[in-house]
PDB file of C-alpha atoms in Angstrom:
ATOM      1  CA  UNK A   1      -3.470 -39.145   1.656  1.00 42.00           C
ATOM      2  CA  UNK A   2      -0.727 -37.225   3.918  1.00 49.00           C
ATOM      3  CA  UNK A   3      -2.049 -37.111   7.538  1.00 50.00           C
ATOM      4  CA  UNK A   4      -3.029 -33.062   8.238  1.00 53.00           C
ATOM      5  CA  UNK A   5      -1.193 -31.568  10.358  1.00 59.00           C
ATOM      6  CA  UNK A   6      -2.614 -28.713  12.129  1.00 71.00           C
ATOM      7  CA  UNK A   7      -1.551 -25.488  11.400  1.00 80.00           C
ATOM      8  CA  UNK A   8      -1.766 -21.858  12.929  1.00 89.00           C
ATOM      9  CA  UNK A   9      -3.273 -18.929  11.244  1.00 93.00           C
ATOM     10  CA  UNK A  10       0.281 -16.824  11.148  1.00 94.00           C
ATOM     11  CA  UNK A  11       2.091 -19.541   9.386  1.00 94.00           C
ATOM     12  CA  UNK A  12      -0.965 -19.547   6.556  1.00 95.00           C
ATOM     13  CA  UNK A  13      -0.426 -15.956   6.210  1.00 97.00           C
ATOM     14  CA  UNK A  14       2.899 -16.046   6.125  1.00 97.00           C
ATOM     15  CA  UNK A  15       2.632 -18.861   3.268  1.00 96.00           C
ATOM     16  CA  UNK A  16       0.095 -16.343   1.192  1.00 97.00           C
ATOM     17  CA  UNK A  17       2.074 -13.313   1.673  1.00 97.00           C
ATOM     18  CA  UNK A  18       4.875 -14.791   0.276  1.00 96.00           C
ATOM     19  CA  UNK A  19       3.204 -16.403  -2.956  1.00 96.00           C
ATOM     20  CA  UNK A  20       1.686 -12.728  -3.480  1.00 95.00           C
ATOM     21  CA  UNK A  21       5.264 -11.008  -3.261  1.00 93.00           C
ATOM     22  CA  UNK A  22       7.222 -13.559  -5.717  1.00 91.00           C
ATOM     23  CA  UNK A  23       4.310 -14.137  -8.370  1.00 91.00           C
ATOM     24  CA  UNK A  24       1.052 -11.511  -7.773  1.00 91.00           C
ATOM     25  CA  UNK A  25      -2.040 -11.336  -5.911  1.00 93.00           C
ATOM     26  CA  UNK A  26      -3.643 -13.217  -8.575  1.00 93.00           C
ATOM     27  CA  UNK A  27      -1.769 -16.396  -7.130  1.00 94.00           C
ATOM     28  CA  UNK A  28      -3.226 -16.332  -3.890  1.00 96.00           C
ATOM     29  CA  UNK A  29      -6.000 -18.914  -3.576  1.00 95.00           C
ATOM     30  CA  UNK A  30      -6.845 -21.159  -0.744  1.00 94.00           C
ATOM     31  CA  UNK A  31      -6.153 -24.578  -2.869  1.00 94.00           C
ATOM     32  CA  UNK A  32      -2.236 -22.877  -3.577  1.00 95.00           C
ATOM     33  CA  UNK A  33      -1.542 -22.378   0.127  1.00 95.00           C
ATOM     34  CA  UNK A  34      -2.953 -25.569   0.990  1.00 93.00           C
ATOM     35  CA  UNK A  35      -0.934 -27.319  -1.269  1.00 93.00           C
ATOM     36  CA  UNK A  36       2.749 -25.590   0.181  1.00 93.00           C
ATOM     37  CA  UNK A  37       1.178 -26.654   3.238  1.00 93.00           C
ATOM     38  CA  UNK A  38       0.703 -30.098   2.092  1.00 91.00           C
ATOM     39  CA  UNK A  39      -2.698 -30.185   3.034  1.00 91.00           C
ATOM     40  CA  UNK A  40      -5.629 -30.184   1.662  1.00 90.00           C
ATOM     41  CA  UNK A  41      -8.046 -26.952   1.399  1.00 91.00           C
ATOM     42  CA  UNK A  42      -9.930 -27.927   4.295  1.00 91.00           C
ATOM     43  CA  UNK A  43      -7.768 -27.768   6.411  1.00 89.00           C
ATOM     44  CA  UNK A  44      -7.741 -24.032   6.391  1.00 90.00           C
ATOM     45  CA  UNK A  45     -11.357 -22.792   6.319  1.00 89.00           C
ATOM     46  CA  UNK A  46     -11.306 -23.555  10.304  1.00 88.00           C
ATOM     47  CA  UNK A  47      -9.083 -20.370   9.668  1.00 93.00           C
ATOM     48  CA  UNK A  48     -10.523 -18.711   6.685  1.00 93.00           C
ATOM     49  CA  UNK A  49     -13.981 -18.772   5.662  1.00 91.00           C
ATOM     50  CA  UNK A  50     -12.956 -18.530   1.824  1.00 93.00           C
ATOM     51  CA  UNK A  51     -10.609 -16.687  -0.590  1.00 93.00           C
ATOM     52  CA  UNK A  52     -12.182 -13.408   0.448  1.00 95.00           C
ATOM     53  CA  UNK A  53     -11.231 -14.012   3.848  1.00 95.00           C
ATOM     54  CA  UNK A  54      -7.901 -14.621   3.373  1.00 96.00           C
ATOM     55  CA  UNK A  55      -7.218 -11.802   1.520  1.00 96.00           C
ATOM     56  CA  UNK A  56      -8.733  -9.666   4.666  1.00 96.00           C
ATOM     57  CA  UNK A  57      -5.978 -11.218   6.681  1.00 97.00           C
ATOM     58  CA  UNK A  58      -3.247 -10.411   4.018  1.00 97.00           C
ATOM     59  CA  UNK A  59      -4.628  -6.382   4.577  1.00 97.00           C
ATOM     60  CA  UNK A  60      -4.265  -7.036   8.229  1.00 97.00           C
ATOM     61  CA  UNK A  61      -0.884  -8.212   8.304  1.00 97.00           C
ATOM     62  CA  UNK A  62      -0.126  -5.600   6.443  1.00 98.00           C
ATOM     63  CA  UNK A  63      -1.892  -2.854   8.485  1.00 98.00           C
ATOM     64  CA  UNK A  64      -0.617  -4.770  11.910  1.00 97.00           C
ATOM     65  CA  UNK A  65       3.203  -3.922  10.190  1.00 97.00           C
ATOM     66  CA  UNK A  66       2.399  -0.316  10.731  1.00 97.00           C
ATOM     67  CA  UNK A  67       4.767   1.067  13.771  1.00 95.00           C
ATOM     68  CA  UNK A  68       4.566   4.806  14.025  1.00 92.00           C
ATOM     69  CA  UNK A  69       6.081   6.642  17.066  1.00 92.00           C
ATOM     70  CA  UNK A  70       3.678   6.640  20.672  1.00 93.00           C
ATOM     71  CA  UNK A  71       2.063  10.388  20.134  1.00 93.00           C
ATOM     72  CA  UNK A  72       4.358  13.309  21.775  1.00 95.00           C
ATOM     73  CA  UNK A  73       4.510  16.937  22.007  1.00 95.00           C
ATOM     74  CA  UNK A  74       5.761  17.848  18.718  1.00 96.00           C
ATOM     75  CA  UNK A  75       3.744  19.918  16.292  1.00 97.00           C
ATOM     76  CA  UNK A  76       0.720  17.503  14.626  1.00 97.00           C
ATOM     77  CA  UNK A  77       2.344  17.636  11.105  1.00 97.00           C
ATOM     78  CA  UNK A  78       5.306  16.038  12.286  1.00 97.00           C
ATOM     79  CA  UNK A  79       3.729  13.655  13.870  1.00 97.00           C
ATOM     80  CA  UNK A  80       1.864  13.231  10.495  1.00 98.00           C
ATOM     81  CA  UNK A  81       5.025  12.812   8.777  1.00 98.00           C
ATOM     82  CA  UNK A  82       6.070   9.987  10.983  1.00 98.00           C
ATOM     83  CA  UNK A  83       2.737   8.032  11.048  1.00 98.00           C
ATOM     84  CA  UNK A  84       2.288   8.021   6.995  1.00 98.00           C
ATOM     85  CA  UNK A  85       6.211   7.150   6.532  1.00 98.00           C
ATOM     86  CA  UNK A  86       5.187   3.979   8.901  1.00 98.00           C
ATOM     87  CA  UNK A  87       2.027   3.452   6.815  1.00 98.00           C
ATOM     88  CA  UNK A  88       4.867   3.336   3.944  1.00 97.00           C
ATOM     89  CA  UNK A  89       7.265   1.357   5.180  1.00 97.00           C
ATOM     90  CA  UNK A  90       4.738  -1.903   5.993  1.00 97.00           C
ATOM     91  CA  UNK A  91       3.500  -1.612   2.414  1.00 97.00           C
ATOM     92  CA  UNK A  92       6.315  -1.249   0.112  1.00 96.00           C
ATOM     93  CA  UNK A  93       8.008  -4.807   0.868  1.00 95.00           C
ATOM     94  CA  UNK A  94       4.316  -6.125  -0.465  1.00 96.00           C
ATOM     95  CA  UNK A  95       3.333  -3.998  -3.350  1.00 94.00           C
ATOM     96  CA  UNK A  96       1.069  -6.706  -4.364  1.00 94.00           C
ATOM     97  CA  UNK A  97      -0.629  -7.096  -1.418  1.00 96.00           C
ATOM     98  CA  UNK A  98      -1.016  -3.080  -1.159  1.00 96.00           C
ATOM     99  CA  UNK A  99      -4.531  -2.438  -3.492  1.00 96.00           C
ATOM    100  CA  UNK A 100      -6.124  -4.359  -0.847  1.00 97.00           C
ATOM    101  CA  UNK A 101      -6.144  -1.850   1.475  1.00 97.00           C
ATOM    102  CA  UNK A 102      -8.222   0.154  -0.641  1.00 95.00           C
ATOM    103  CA  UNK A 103     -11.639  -1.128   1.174  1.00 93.00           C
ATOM    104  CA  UNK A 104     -10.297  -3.311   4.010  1.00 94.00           C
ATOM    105  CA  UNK A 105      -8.314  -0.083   5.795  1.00 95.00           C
ATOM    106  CA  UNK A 106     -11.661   0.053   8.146  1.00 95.00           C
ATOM    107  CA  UNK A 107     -12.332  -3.779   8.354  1.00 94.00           C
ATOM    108  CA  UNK A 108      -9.270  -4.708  10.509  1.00 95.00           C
ATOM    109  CA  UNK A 109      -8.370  -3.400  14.295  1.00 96.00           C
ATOM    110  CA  UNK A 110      -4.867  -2.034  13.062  1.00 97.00           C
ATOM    111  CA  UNK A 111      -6.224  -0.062  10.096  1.00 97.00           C
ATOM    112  CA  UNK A 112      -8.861   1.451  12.670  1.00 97.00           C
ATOM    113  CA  UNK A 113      -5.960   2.342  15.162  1.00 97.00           C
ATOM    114  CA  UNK A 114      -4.336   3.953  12.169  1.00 97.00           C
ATOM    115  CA  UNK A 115      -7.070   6.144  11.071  1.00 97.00           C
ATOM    116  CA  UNK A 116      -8.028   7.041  14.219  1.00 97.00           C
ATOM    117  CA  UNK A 117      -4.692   8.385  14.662  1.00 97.00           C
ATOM    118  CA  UNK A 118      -4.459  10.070  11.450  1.00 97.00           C
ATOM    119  CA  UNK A 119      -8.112  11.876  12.473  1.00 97.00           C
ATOM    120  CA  UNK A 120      -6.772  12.684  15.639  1.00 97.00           C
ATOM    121  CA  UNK A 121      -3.905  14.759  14.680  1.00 97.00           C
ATOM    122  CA  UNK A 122      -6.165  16.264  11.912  1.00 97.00           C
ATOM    123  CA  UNK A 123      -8.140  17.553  14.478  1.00 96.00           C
ATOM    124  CA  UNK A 124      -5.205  18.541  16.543  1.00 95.00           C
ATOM    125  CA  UNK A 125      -4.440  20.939  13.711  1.00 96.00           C
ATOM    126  CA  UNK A 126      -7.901  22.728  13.780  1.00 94.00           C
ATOM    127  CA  UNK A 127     -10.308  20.446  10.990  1.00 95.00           C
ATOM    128  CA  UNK A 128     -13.860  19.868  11.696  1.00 95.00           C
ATOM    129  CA  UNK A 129     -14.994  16.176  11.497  1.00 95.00           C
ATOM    130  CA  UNK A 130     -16.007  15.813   8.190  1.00 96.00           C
ATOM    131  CA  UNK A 131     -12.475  17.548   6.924  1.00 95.00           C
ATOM    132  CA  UNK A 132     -10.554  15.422   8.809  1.00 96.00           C
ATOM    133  CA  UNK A 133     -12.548  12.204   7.443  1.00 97.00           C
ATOM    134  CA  UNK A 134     -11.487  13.837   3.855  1.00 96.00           C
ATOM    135  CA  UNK A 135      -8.012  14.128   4.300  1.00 96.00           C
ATOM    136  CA  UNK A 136      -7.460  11.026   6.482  1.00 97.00           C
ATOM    137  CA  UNK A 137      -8.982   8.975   3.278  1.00 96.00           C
ATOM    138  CA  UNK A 138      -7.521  10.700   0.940  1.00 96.00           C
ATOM    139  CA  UNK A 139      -3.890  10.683   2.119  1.00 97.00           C
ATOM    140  CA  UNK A 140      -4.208   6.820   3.300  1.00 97.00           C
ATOM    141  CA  UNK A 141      -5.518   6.155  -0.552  1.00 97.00           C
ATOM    142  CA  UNK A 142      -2.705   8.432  -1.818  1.00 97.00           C
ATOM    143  CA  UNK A 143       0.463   6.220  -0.423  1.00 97.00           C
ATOM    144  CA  UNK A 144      -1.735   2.921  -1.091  1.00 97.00           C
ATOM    145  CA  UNK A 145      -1.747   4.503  -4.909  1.00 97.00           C
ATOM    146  CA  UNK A 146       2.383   5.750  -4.442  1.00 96.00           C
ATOM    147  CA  UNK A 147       3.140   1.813  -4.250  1.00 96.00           C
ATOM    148  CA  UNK A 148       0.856   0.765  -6.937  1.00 94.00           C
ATOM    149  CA  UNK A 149       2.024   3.363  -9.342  1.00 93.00           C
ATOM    150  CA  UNK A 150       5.616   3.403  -8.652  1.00 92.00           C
ATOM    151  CA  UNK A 151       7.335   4.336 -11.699  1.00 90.00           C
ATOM    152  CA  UNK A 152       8.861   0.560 -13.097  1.00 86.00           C
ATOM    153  CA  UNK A 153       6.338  -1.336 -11.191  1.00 83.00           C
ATOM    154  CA  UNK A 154       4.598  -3.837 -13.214  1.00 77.00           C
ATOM    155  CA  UNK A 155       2.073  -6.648 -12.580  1.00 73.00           C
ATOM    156  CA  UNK A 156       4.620  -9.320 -13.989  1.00 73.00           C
ATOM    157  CA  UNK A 157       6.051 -11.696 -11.648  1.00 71.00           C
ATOM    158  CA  UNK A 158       9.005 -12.248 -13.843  1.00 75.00           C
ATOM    159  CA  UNK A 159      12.013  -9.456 -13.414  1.00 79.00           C
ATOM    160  CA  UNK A 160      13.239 -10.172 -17.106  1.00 84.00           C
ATOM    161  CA  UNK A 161       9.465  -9.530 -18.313  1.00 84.00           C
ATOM    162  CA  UNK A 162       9.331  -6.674 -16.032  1.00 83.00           C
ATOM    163  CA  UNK A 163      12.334  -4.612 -17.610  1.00 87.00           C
ATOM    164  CA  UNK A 164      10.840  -5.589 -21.064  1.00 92.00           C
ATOM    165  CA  UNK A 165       7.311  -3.977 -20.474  1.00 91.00           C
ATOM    166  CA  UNK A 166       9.626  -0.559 -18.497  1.00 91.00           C
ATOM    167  CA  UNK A 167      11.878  -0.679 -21.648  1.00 93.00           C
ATOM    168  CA  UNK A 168       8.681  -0.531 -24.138  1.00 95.00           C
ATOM    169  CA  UNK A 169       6.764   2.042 -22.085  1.00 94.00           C
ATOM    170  CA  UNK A 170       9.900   4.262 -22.066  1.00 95.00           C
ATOM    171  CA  UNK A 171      10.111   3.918 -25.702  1.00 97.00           C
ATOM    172  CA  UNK A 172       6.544   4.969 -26.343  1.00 96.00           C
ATOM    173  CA  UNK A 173       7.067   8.089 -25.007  1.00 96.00           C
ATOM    174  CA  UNK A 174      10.141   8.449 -26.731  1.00 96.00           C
ATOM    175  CA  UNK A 175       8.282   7.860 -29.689  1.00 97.00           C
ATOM    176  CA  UNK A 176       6.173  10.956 -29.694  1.00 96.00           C
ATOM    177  CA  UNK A 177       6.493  13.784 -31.504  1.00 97.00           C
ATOM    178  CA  UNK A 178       8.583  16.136 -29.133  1.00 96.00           C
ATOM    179  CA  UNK A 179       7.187  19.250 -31.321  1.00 97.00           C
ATOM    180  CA  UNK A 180       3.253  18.405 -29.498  1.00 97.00           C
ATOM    181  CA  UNK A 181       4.581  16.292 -26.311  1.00 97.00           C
ATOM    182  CA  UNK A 182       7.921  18.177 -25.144  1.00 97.00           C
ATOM    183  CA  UNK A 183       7.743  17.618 -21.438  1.00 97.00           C
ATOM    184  CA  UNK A 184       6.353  14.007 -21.629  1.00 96.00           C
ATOM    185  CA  UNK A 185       9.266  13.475 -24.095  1.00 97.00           C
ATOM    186  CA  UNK A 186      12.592  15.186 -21.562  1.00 97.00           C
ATOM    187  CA  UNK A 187      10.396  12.807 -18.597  1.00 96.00           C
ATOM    188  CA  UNK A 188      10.325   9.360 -20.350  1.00 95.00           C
ATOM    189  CA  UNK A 189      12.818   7.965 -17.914  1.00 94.00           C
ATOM    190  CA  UNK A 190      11.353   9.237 -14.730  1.00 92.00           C
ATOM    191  CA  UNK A 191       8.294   8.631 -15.824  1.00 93.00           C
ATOM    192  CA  UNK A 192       8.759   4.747 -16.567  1.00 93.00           C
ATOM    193  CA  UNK A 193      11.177   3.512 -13.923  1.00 91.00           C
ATOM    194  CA  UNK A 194      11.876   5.461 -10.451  1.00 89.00           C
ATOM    195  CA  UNK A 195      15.514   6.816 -10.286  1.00 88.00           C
ATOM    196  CA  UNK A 196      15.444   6.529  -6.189  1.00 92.00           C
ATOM    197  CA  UNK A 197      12.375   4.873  -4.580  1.00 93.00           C
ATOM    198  CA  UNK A 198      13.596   6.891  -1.014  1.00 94.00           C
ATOM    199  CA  UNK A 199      12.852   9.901  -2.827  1.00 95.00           C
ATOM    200  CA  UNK A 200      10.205   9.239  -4.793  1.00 95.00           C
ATOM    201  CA  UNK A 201       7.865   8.186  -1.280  1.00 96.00           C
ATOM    202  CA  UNK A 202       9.697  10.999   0.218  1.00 96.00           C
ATOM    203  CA  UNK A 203       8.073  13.743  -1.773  1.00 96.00           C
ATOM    204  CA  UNK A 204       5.062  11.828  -1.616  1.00 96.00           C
ATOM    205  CA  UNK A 205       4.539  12.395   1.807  1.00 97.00           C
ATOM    206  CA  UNK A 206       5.930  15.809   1.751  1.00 97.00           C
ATOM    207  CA  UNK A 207       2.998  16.571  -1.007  1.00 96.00           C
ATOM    208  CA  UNK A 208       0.240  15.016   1.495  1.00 97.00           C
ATOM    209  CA  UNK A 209       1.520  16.932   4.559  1.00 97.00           C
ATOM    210  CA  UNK A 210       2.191  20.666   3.035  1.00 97.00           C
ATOM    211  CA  UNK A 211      -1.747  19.924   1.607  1.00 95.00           C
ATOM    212  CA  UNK A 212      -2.323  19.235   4.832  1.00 95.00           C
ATOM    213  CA  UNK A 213      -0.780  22.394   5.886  1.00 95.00           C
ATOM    214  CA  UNK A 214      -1.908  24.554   3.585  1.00 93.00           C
ATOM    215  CA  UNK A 215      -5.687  23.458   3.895  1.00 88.00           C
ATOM    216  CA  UNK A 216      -5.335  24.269   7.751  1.00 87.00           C
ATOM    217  CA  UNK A 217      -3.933  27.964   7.182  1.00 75.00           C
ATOM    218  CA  UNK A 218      -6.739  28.889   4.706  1.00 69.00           C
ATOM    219  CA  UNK A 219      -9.714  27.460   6.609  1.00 59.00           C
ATOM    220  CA  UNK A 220     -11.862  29.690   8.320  1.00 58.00           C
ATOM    221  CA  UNK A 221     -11.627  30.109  12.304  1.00 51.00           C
ATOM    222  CA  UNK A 222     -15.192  28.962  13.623  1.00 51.00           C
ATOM    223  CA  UNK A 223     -17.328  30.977  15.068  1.00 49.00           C
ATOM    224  CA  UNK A 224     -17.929  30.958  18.904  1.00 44.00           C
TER     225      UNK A 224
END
């Protein structure tokens, strides 16, 4: 048996984020780290406490990846802007990794600090509590759902098996009859693989933040 050699938590994650970028989330177990490790599973429950646990610190390394600009001066929906590009930017190198944030986003001290800054610029731009709650969770959940959905994005590992399943989705929709499915028809390209991934986040967050906008200027001044 090979002597175990101590390890530290960072280098574990490390190890697990990078089986969950080259071959899935599904990959990530305790025995497959362990083994690149060339230890045994015990040897890293003094870290984790089982799977579940180190899939909480895959969300956190994730979350602790976010760097959005200290808060300044400028008008809150720029400062929106910048904090949900950030958000973006830590989660599209690990699109595998990203539907975990879906329940851990309030489980980890950098997915706090991150929704407590999108709730306080919410409620710099005039939303009572419980809208500001809404719209924090609902644009978080929105770019968590941009990466997951990116048009081309499969669940394959494999890049050959990946074009296969984009080349028969895009010829589904070419398929159908143009006469009852025009638009779906003209979009089959767009729709199946992203021409430019910069735009395509882009107007993503430019969606979230004119919503944001636009709920702001049509809610009703309270009452004094």
């Amino acid at each position: 048996m090979p002597a175990q050699r101590r390890l530290n938590r960072d280098e574990l994650v490390a190890t697990a984020m990078s089986v969950a970028d080259a071959e899935g989330l599904d990959a990530v177990t305790v025995r497959r780290v362990a083994q690149q490790h060339d230890v045994t599973p015990m040897a890293l429950y003094r870290h984790f406490a089982d799977k579940d646990g180190l899939l909480e610190a895959l969300a956190e390394s994730v979350l602790d990846d976010v760097r959005p600009p200290a808060a300044d001066d400028r008008a809150w929906h720029e400062q929106m802007h910048d904090l949900l590009t950030a958000f973006l930017a830590a989660m599209r190198p690990h699109p595998s990794t990203a539907p975990l944030l879906f329940d851990r986003m309030l489980a980890c001290e950098p997915g706090l600090a991150l929704t407590e800054r999108a709730l306080s610029l919410l409620g710099d731009a005039g939303m009572d509590l419980e809208q500001s709650a809404e719209a924090a969770c609902q644009a978080l959940n929105f770019l968590v759902t941009l990466v997951v959905t990116e048009p081309g994005r499969t669940r394959h590992p494999d890049p050959a098996v990946q074009d296969e399943q984009v080349r028969v989705r895009r010829a589904r929709l070419l398929s159908l009859d143009p006469a009852r499915y025009p638009h779906l028809v003209a979009a089959a390209e767009p729709l199946t693989e992203c021409p430019s991934t910069d735009e395509y986040y882009g107007r993503g967050i430019d969606l979230i933040v004119t919503g944001m906008r636009g709920q702001c200027a049509t809610a009703p001044v309270p009452a004094h």
